[in-house]
C-alpha cells in the first residue's frame, strides 16, 4: 500500500469513527429513553450528561489534529468505562465499543506524533 493511500485511509477511519461516536454520544445525552434506562438500572441521573459530555469532549479532541493523541487516549478510557458499565449491568453486547476502541488504537498507532516512521518520511 502506498503512503498516500495509507494516510488517507487512516484519516478517513479517524473521521468516520469520530463522527459516529459523536452522533451516538449526543443521542445518549439528549435521549429520553437513555435517561429512562439509566433510571431503571438504578444509576443516578447526573451520570448520563457526565459520561456523554466526557465522550463528546474526547471525540472533539480526537478529531482536532493538534490534540488527536490526547483525545484518542481519553476516548479509549471513556470507551473502556462504558464497556465496564455495560458489563456490570448485565449487558454483554459491547462489540461496537470494542470495534470503536480498536479503530481509535489504529489511528493512534498511525498518528504522525505517535510513529517515528511517519515523522522520518516528512524529512
GROMACS .gro file of N, CA and C in nm:
model
  369
    1UNK      N    1   0.086  -0.117   0.000
    1UNK     CA    2   0.000   0.000   0.000
    1UNK      C    3   0.091   0.124   0.000
    2UNK      N    4   0.060   0.217  -0.085
    2UNK     CA    5   0.145   0.336  -0.089
    2UNK      C    6   0.115   0.430   0.027
    3UNK      N    7   0.207   0.520   0.055
    3UNK     CA    8   0.198   0.607   0.173
    3UNK      C    9   0.079   0.702   0.166
    4UNK      N   10   0.049   0.751   0.047
    4UNK     CA   11  -0.063   0.845   0.032
    4UNK      C   12  -0.197   0.776   0.063
    5UNK      N   13  -0.214   0.655   0.013
    5UNK     CA   14  -0.337   0.580   0.039
    5UNK      C   15  -0.347   0.546   0.187
    6UNK      N   16  -0.237   0.508   0.248
    6UNK     CA   17  -0.237   0.476   0.391
    6UNK      C   18  -0.276   0.598   0.473
    7UNK      N   19  -0.220   0.713   0.441
    7UNK     CA   20  -0.251   0.836   0.514
    7UNK      C   21  -0.398   0.873   0.498
    8UNK      N   22  -0.450   0.862   0.377
    8UNK     CA   23  -0.591   0.895   0.352
    8UNK      C   24  -0.683   0.797   0.423
    9UNK      N   25  -0.649   0.668   0.423
    9UNK     CA   26  -0.736   0.569   0.486
    9UNK      C   27  -0.739   0.586   0.638
   10UNK      N   28  -0.626   0.619   0.699
   10UNK     CA   29  -0.625   0.641   0.843
   10UNK      C   30  -0.703   0.767   0.878
   11UNK      N   31  -0.689   0.870   0.797
   11UNK     CA   32  -0.765   0.993   0.820
   11UNK      C   33  -0.915   0.967   0.805
   12UNK      N   34  -0.953   0.890   0.704
   12UNK     CA   35  -1.093   0.855   0.684
   12UNK      C   36  -1.146   0.772   0.802
   13UNK      N   37  -1.065   0.679   0.850
   13UNK     CA   38  -1.105   0.598   0.965
   13UNK      C   39  -1.124   0.686   1.089
   14UNK      N   40  -1.030   0.779   1.113
   14UNK     CA   41  -1.039   0.867   1.229
   14UNK      C   42  -1.167   0.951   1.224
   15UNK      N   43  -1.196   1.009   1.108
   15UNK     CA   44  -1.315   1.091   1.096
   15UNK      C   45  -1.443   1.008   1.102
   16UNK      N   46  -1.442   0.891   1.042
   16UNK     CA   47  -1.562   0.804   1.047
   16UNK      C   48  -1.594   0.763   1.189
   17UNK      N   49  -1.493   0.712   1.259
   17UNK     CA   50  -1.514   0.668   1.397
   17UNK      C   51  -1.551   0.787   1.485
   18UNK      N   52  -1.481   0.898   1.467
   18UNK     CA   53  -1.509   1.015   1.548
   18UNK      C   54  -1.650   1.067   1.531
   19UNK      N   55  -1.695   1.077   1.407
   19UNK     CA   56  -1.830   1.129   1.382
   19UNK      C   57  -1.939   1.033   1.430
   20UNK      N   58  -1.916   0.903   1.412
   20UNK     CA   59  -2.014   0.804   1.460
   20UNK      C   60  -2.025   0.811   1.613
   21UNK      N   61  -1.910   0.816   1.681
   21UNK     CA   62  -1.913   0.824   1.828
   21UNK      C   63  -1.974   0.956   1.872
   22UNK      N   64  -1.945   1.063   1.802
   22UNK     CA   65  -2.002   1.193   1.837
   22UNK      C   66  -2.154   1.191   1.826
   23UNK      N   67  -2.205   1.138   1.718
   23UNK     CA   68  -2.351   1.129   1.699
   23UNK      C   69  -2.414   1.042   1.807
   24UNK      N   70  -2.352   0.927   1.836
   24UNK     CA   71  -2.405   0.838   1.939
   24UNK      C   72  -2.401   0.904   2.077
   25UNK      N   73  -2.297   0.980   2.103
   25UNK     CA   74  -2.285   1.048   2.233
   25UNK      C   75  -2.392   1.155   2.249
   26UNK      N   76  -2.413   1.233   2.146
   26UNK     CA   77  -2.516   1.337   2.151
   26UNK      C   78  -2.654   1.274   2.169
   27UNK      N   79  -2.679   1.165   2.098
   27UNK     CA   80  -2.807   1.094   2.115
   27UNK      C   81  -2.821   1.042   2.258
   28UNK      N   82  -2.712   0.990   2.316
   28UNK     CA   83  -2.715   0.938   2.452
   28UNK      C   84  -2.745   1.049   2.552
   29UNK      N   85  -2.683   1.164   2.536
   29UNK     CA   86  -2.702   1.275   2.631
   29UNK      C   87  -2.844   1.330   2.624
   30UNK      N   88  -2.900   1.341   2.505
   30UNK     CA   89  -3.030   1.407   2.489
   30UNK      C   90  -3.148   1.311   2.472
   31UNK      N   91  -3.126   1.183   2.481
   31UNK     CA   92  -3.232   1.085   2.460
   31UNK      C   93  -3.312   1.059   2.588
   32UNK      N   94  -3.442   1.076   2.582
   32UNK     CA   95  -3.524   1.042   2.699
   32UNK      C   96  -3.522   0.892   2.730
   33UNK      N   97  -3.507   0.810   2.627
   33UNK     CA   98  -3.503   0.665   2.652
   33UNK      C   99  -3.376   0.625   2.726
   34UNK      N  100  -3.265   0.694   2.700
   34UNK     CA  101  -3.142   0.665   2.773
   34UNK      C  102  -3.157   0.706   2.919
   35UNK      N  103  -3.223   0.818   2.942
   35UNK     CA  104  -3.248   0.862   3.080
   35UNK      C  105  -3.336   0.762   3.153
   36UNK      N  106  -3.438   0.712   3.084
   36UNK     CA  107  -3.528   0.614   3.144
   36UNK      C  108  -3.453   0.484   3.173
   37UNK      N  109  -3.370   0.440   3.081
   37UNK     CA  110  -3.295   0.316   3.100
   37UNK      C  111  -3.200   0.327   3.220
   38UNK      N  112  -3.128   0.439   3.231
   38UNK     CA  113  -3.035   0.457   3.342
   38UNK      C  114  -3.109   0.463   3.476
   39UNK      N  115  -3.225   0.529   3.476
   39UNK     CA  116  -3.304   0.535   3.599
   39UNK      C  117  -3.354   0.396   3.638
   40UNK      N  118  -3.394   0.319   3.538
   40UNK     CA  119  -3.443   0.183   3.562
   40UNK      C  120  -3.331   0.094   3.614
   41UNK      N  121  -3.208   0.121   3.569
   41UNK     CA  122  -3.093   0.042   3.613
   41UNK      C  123  -3.044   0.086   3.751
   42UNK      N  124  -3.103   0.193   3.805
   42UNK     CA  125  -3.067   0.239   3.938
   42UNK      C  126  -2.947   0.332   3.940
   43UNK      N  127  -2.911   0.386   3.825
   43UNK     CA  128  -2.797   0.477   3.817
   43UNK      C  129  -2.844   0.621   3.837
   44UNK      N  130  -2.761   0.706   3.895
   44UNK     CA  131  -2.803   0.846   3.919
   44UNK      C  132  -2.823   0.923   3.788
   45UNK      N  133  -2.909   1.024   3.795
   45UNK     CA  134  -2.944   1.099   3.674
   45UNK      C  135  -2.828   1.184   3.622
   46UNK      N  136  -2.733   1.220   3.706
   46UNK     CA  137  -2.619   1.302   3.663
   46UNK      C  138  -2.518   1.223   3.580
   47UNK      N  139  -2.527   1.091   3.584
   47UNK     CA  140  -2.429   1.007   3.515
   47UNK      C  141  -2.436   1.022   3.363
   48UNK      N  142  -2.556   1.034   3.310
   48UNK     CA  143  -2.574   1.043   3.164
   48UNK      C  144  -2.506   1.167   3.105
   49UNK      N  145  -2.532   1.288   3.155
   49UNK     CA  146  -2.462   1.403   3.096
   49UNK      C  147  -2.311   1.404   3.123
   50UNK      N  148  -2.269   1.348   3.235
   50UNK     CA  149  -2.125   1.345   3.265
   50UNK      C  150  -2.053   1.250   3.170
   51UNK      N  151  -2.103   1.128   3.157
   51UNK     CA  152  -2.039   1.032   3.066
   51UNK      C  153  -2.050   1.077   2.920
   52UNK      N  154  -2.169   1.118   2.880
   52UNK     CA  155  -2.187   1.163   2.742
   52UNK      C  156  -2.107   1.288   2.710
   53UNK      N  157  -2.104   1.381   2.805
   53UNK     CA  158  -2.026   1.503   2.785
   53UNK      C  159  -1.877   1.475   2.775
   54UNK      N  160  -1.828   1.386   2.860
   54UNK     CA  161  -1.686   1.348   2.855
   54UNK      C  162  -1.653   1.281   2.722
   55UNK      N  163  -1.744   1.200   2.675
   55UNK     CA  164  -1.723   1.132   2.547
   55UNK      C  165  -1.723   1.233   2.432
   56UNK      N  166  -1.810   1.331   2.438
   56UNK     CA  167  -1.814   1.435   2.334
   56UNK      C  168  -1.684   1.515   2.334
   57UNK      N  169  -1.637   1.553   2.452
   57UNK     CA  170  -1.511   1.627   2.462
   57UNK      C  171  -1.396   1.544   2.407
   58UNK      N  172  -1.392   1.415   2.443
   58UNK     CA  173  -1.285   1.327   2.395
   58UNK      C  174  -1.287   1.314   2.243
   59UNK      N  175  -1.406   1.302   2.185
   59UNK     CA  176  -1.417   1.288   2.039
   59UNK      C  177  -1.371   1.415   1.969
   60UNK      N  178  -1.413   1.530   2.022
   60UNK     CA  179  -1.371   1.657   1.960
   60UNK      C  180  -1.218   1.669   1.966
   61UNK      N  181  -1.159   1.635   2.080
   61UNK     CA  182  -1.012   1.637   2.091
   61UNK      C  183  -0.949   1.539   1.993
   62UNK      N  184  -1.011   1.423   1.975
   62UNK     CA  185  -0.960   1.321   1.884
   62UNK      C  186  -0.965   1.367   1.738
   63UNK      N  187  -1.066   1.446   1.703
   63UNK     CA  188  -1.082   1.491   1.565
   63UNK      C  189  -0.993   1.611   1.529
   64UNK      N  190  -0.952   1.687   1.628
   64UNK     CA  191  -0.863   1.801   1.603
   64UNK      C  192  -0.721   1.748   1.593
   65UNK      N  193  -0.653   1.770   1.480
   65UNK     CA  194  -0.520   1.710   1.461
   65UNK      C  195  -0.420   1.742   1.571
   66UNK      N  196  -0.420   1.864   1.621
   66UNK     CA  197  -0.324   1.904   1.723
   66UNK      C  198  -0.342   1.829   1.855
   67UNK      N  199  -0.467   1.792   1.887
   67UNK     CA  200  -0.498   1.725   2.013
   67UNK      C  201  -0.542   1.580   1.995
   68UNK      N  202  -0.520   1.525   1.876
   68UNK     CA  203  -0.569   1.391   1.845
   68UNK      C  204  -0.512   1.283   1.938
   69UNK      N  205  -0.387   1.296   1.975
   69UNK     CA  206  -0.325   1.195   2.060
   69UNK      C  207  -0.388   1.195   2.200
   70UNK      N  208  -0.402   1.311   2.259
   70UNK     CA  209  -0.465   1.322   2.391
   70UNK      C  210  -0.610   1.277   2.385
   71UNK      N  211  -0.681   1.324   2.282
   71UNK     CA  212  -0.821   1.286   2.266
   71UNK      C  213  -0.839   1.137   2.244
   72UNK      N  214  -0.745   1.076   2.171
   72UNK     CA  215  -0.754   0.932   2.147
   72UNK      C  216  -0.739   0.852   2.275
   73UNK      N  217  -0.642   0.888   2.357
   73UNK     CA  218  -0.625   0.818   2.484
   73UNK      C  219  -0.742   0.842   2.578
   74UNK      N  220  -0.792   0.965   2.580
   74UNK     CA  221  -0.909   0.997   2.661
   74UNK      C  222  -1.030   0.917   2.612
   75UNK      N  223  -1.045   0.907   2.483
   75UNK     CA  224  -1.155   0.831   2.425
   75UNK      C  225  -1.145   0.683   2.459
   76UNK      N  226  -1.024   0.627   2.459
   76UNK     CA  227  -1.006   0.487   2.499
   76UNK      C  228  -1.049   0.465   2.644
   77UNK      N  229  -1.017   0.558   2.730
   77UNK     CA  230  -1.058   0.547   2.871
   77UNK      C  231  -1.210   0.551   2.882
   78UNK      N  232  -1.272   0.645   2.813
   78UNK     CA  233  -1.418   0.658   2.817
   78UNK      C  234  -1.486   0.533   2.761
   79UNK      N  235  -1.436   0.481   2.648
   79UNK     CA  236  -1.493   0.360   2.590
   79UNK      C  237  -1.476   0.240   2.684
   80UNK      N  238  -1.362   0.233   2.751
   80UNK     CA  239  -1.340   0.126   2.848
   80UNK      C  240  -1.437   0.135   2.965
   81UNK      N  241  -1.458   0.257   3.015
   81UNK     CA  242  -1.554   0.276   3.124
   81UNK      C  243  -1.696   0.242   3.080
   82UNK      N  244  -1.730   0.280   2.957
   82UNK     CA  245  -1.864   0.247   2.905
   82UNK      C  246  -1.882   0.096   2.894
   83UNK      N  247  -1.779   0.027   2.845
   83UNK     CA  248  -1.787  -0.120   2.835
   83UNK      C  249  -1.801  -0.182   2.974
   84UNK      N  250  -1.725  -0.132   3.070
   84UNK     CA  251  -1.733  -0.184   3.207
   84UNK      C  252  -1.871  -0.162   3.266
   85UNK      N  253  -1.928  -0.042   3.246
   85UNK     CA  254  -2.063  -0.016   3.296
   85UNK      C  255  -2.166  -0.110   3.234
   86UNK      N  256  -2.153  -0.133   3.104
   86UNK     CA  257  -2.246  -0.225   3.037
   86UNK      C  258  -2.233  -0.365   3.095
   87UNK      N  259  -2.112  -0.412   3.111
   87UNK     CA  260  -2.092  -0.548   3.163
   87UNK      C  261  -2.143  -0.560   3.306
   88UNK      N  262  -2.115  -0.460   3.388
   88UNK     CA  263  -2.161  -0.464   3.527
   88UNK      C  264  -2.313  -0.464   3.540
   89UNK      N  265  -2.381  -0.413   3.437
   89UNK     CA  266  -2.527  -0.413   3.439
   89UNK      C  267  -2.588  -0.522   3.352
   90UNK      N  268  -2.509  -0.623   3.322
   90UNK     CA  269  -2.561  -0.740   3.253
   90UNK      C  270  -2.580  -0.726   3.104
   91UNK      N  271  -2.528  -0.621   3.046
   91UNK     CA  272  -2.537  -0.602   2.901
   91UNK      C  273  -2.402  -0.642   2.840
   92UNK      N  274  -2.397  -0.760   2.786
   92UNK     CA  275  -2.270  -0.813   2.737
   92UNK      C  276  -2.245  -0.785   2.590
   93UNK      N  277  -2.336  -0.716   2.525
   93UNK     CA  278  -2.320  -0.683   2.384
   93UNK      C  279  -2.240  -0.553   2.371
   94UNK      N  280  -2.108  -0.564   2.384
   94UNK     CA  281  -2.020  -0.448   2.377
   94UNK      C  282  -1.931  -0.453   2.254
   95UNK      N  283  -1.972  -0.530   2.155
   95UNK     CA  284  -1.893  -0.543   2.033
   95UNK      C  285  -1.866  -0.411   1.964
   96UNK      N  286  -1.964  -0.324   1.959
   96UNK     CA  287  -1.946  -0.193   1.896
   96UNK      C  288  -1.840  -0.111   1.968
   97UNK      N  289  -1.843  -0.114   2.101
   97UNK     CA  290  -1.743  -0.041   2.178
   97UNK      C  291  -1.603  -0.095   2.154
   98UNK      N  292  -1.592  -0.226   2.140
   98UNK     CA  293  -1.463  -0.289   2.114
   98UNK      C  294  -1.411  -0.248   1.976
   99UNK      N  295  -1.497  -0.245   1.878
   99UNK     CA  296  -1.457  -0.205   1.743
   99UNK      C  297  -1.416  -0.058   1.741
  100UNK      N  298  -1.493   0.027   1.810
  100UNK     CA  299  -1.455   0.169   1.818
  100UNK      C  300  -1.318   0.185   1.882
  101UNK      N  301  -1.294   0.113   1.992
  101UNK     CA  302  -1.166   0.122   2.061
  101UNK      C  303  -1.052   0.073   1.972
  102UNK      N  304  -1.075  -0.034   1.897
  102UNK     CA  305  -0.972  -0.086   1.807
  102UNK      C  306  -0.941   0.015   1.697
  103UNK      N  307  -1.043   0.081   1.644
  103UNK     CA  308  -1.022   0.181   1.540
  103UNK      C  309  -0.945   0.301   1.596
  104UNK      N  310  -0.976   0.341   1.718
  104UNK     CA  311  -0.902   0.452   1.781
  104UNK      C  312  -0.756   0.412   1.799
  105UNK      N  313  -0.732   0.287   1.840
  105UNK     CA  314  -0.594   0.240   1.856
  105UNK      C  315  -0.518   0.242   1.725
  106UNK      N  316  -0.583   0.202   1.617
  106UNK     CA  317  -0.518   0.205   1.485
  106UNK      C  318  -0.483   0.348   1.448
  107UNK      N  319  -0.575   0.439   1.472
  107UNK     CA  320  -0.548   0.581   1.442
  107UNK      C  321  -0.433   0.635   1.526
  108UNK      N  322  -0.429   0.597   1.653
  108UNK     CA  323  -0.320   0.642   1.739
  108UNK      C  324  -0.186   0.584   1.694
  109UNK      N  325  -0.188   0.458   1.654
  109UNK     CA  326  -0.064   0.392   1.611
  109UNK      C  327  -0.009   0.454   1.483
  110UNK      N  328  -0.096   0.512   1.402
  110UNK     CA  329  -0.053   0.571   1.275
  110UNK      C  330  -0.053   0.723   1.277
  111UNK      N  331  -0.061   0.781   1.396
  111UNK     CA  332  -0.058   0.927   1.403
  111UNK      C  333   0.084   0.977   1.381
  112UNK      N  334   0.100   1.093   1.322
  112UNK     CA  335   0.235   1.146   1.296
  112UNK      C  336   0.316   1.165   1.424
  113UNK      N  337   0.253   1.198   1.534
  113UNK     CA  338   0.327   1.217   1.658
  113UNK      C  339   0.356   1.085   1.728
  114UNK      N  340   0.278   0.982   1.697
  114UNK     CA  341   0.297   0.855   1.764
  114UNK      C  342   0.384   0.757   1.689
  115UNK      N  343   0.423   0.789   1.568
  115UNK     CA  344   0.501   0.696   1.487
  115UNK      C  345   0.627   0.763   1.436
  116UNK      N  346   0.741   0.707   1.471
  116UNK     CA  347   0.867   0.764   1.424
  116UNK      C  348   0.885   0.740   1.274
  117UNK      N  349   0.827   0.634   1.225
  117UNK     CA  350   0.840   0.603   1.083
  117UNK      C  351   0.775   0.713   0.997
  118UNK      N  352   0.656   0.756   1.036
  118UNK     CA  353   0.588   0.861   0.960
  118UNK      C  354   0.662   0.994   0.974
  119UNK      N  355   0.715   1.025   1.092
  119UNK     CA  356   0.784   1.152   1.109
  119UNK      C  357   0.914   1.154   1.030
  120UNK      N  358   0.979   1.040   1.010
  120UNK     CA  359   1.101   1.035   0.931
  120UNK      C  360   1.072   1.056   0.782
  121UNK      N  361   0.950   1.016   0.738
  121UNK     CA  362   0.915   1.033   0.597
  121UNK      C  363   0.898   1.182   0.560
  122UNK      N  364   0.866   1.264   0.656
  122UNK     CA  365   0.846   1.405   0.629
  122UNK      C  366   0.978   1.477   0.602
  123UNK      N  367   1.088   1.425   0.654
  123UNK     CA  368   1.216   1.494   0.644
  123UNK      C  369   1.275   1.487   0.506
   0.00000   0.00000   0.00000
